[in-house]
Amino acid sequence: MKQLIKVDIKKVKADFTERKTDLLVVGMFEGDKGTEKQYSKLNNQLKNGISRLIKLGDFKGKLKSTALIYGTDKSAADRVLLVGLGDKKKFEPDNLRQAAAVAASKAVELKAKKSVFAIHHGIGNKCDAQQAGQVIAEGIYFGSYRYDEYVTKEENGRSKKLSVEIAENKSSVLTKLGKGMTVGGIIGEAQSYARTLSNRPANVINPPELAKEARKLARQIPGLTCTVFNKSKLKQKKMGGVLAVGSGSASEPRFIVLRYNPRSGKGKAPTVCLVGKAITFDSGGISIKPSSGMQDMKLDKSGGISVLGAMRAIAKLKPKVKVFGIIPSAENMPSGTSYRPGDIVTTYSGKTVEVHNTDAEGRMVLIDGIHYATEQKPDAIVDIATLTGACMVALGKHKAGLMGSDDKLIEQIKQASELSGEKVWQLPCGEEYLEDMKSKIADLKNVGGKWGGACTAAAFLRNFAGKCKWAHIDMAGVDMFEGGKAGQAPGSSGFGVRLLSSFVLNTAGKTAKKK
Ligand code: BES
Ligand code: ZN
Ligand code: ZN
């Protein structure tokens, strides 16, 4: 199998206009003329190449737009890529991340040998250097990502490695940039790891294989441990939801638990449980899906894999938070042994669920995961899942649905969303939605009525969180890119890795202290 692109990001103390490179990347806002202080030396080297380009209207600084200028005998760079940072007044750090992603994608296309990134120079005090370092590193990983491990063709192959230097002359700024780059590099790498696992097809990744990956990860990272429940353990623990969904598949279901324990320090660390749906393939089961687009249902494991990716980043960054990564995994298939519409399933919590549609399987596995989470007595439970087509209808492909039982926790996820650039939008999931989920012959049924499918699904999950503070992220609309957009390689988006990491690193600790 082919190795995916390796990313190498270094900081260098240098004047970016003096650094020898085959690709220099410079960020510019709308309205910049190219003659401003930070660009003037480069513009001179390029014989006014930047200012002429802008004057002609060929580059307007629009977010994620690019223009390529060839170097001169005066410039240290063979090529200069201008990348748009958008409207200066509307600047947010995520714009820098997106610009870095587009530039990194171009660097891959151009097969640049050693790129120099100087996109933070124009932003002034709009964002501090540490944050800039982080978002640029995350963006570089994100934009350079390509999934082609099964493409055997090698001729004219893309470069195996992307080497980037982030150039800065001022020591104090460079130090801060470097700190951010370390964090961003770890999170970016974890996100690419998650994208690759999600992109792997269902004949390669089934629940036992996913469990092996989780075990491997725990072996590699100190401070991370992994426990896996196999089918007989699931039976012993009476995890009826996971067992029911997995019953139709030749691959057995698994319940994966990763644990990260911070080194003991002063005060009690808060506990967070992250729960992710990992259906390695969702055919719909007996309530089978239409064939068109079914291939994308290999991505139905993405929530669980976001949790895996976040655990990887968290265990490397070592925050003072105890974190459980809980990943119930099954393959949803139709067969003679499948669970059926009409079946009544006794779930791990003891509550019974009447199955009305075997395609509403995500919630069946999640409720066992959420109930298991409550047993850890956490300060917060956050679940993430490609749960409903309804969420995708409601919000489209730009934002994930956010629901929950606690306003403070919701606020923290929103904050993490701002920091990570992984967008969420709050939807309701109150008592009124639960009415739809009541069964006549069991405690609950697994589908509601025709309307508000994302909300009724969330209300169903909420029932299993007990008294714990709980939030739910429905990522059905944002799990994949179609391709064709710069910096967004087709396939898994890796959504959730940055959001969950950011939640645990920046906000989860604050919850417990305020209590
Ligand atoms: N995995 C799907 C949801 C999904 C749809 C994810 C599109 C990504 C893209 C989920 O298991 C499902 O099939 N949900 C059903 C629920 C319904 C039967 C109540 C749906 O949304 O149609
Ligand atoms: Zn389904
Ligand atoms: Zn599903």
Coordinates of C-alpha atoms in Angstrom, one line a residue, residues 2 122 291 319 342 433 435 474 497:
K2 CA 1.1 3.5 -0.7
G122 CA 0.0 40.4 7.3
S291 CA -28.5 1.5 -3.5
P319 CA -4.3 18.3 29.5
G342 CA -40.7 -5.1 15.6
Y433 CA -39.6 15.7 21.0
E435 CA -43.2 12.2 23.0
D474 CA -24.9 15.2 14.7
V497 CA -11.2 15.7 15.8

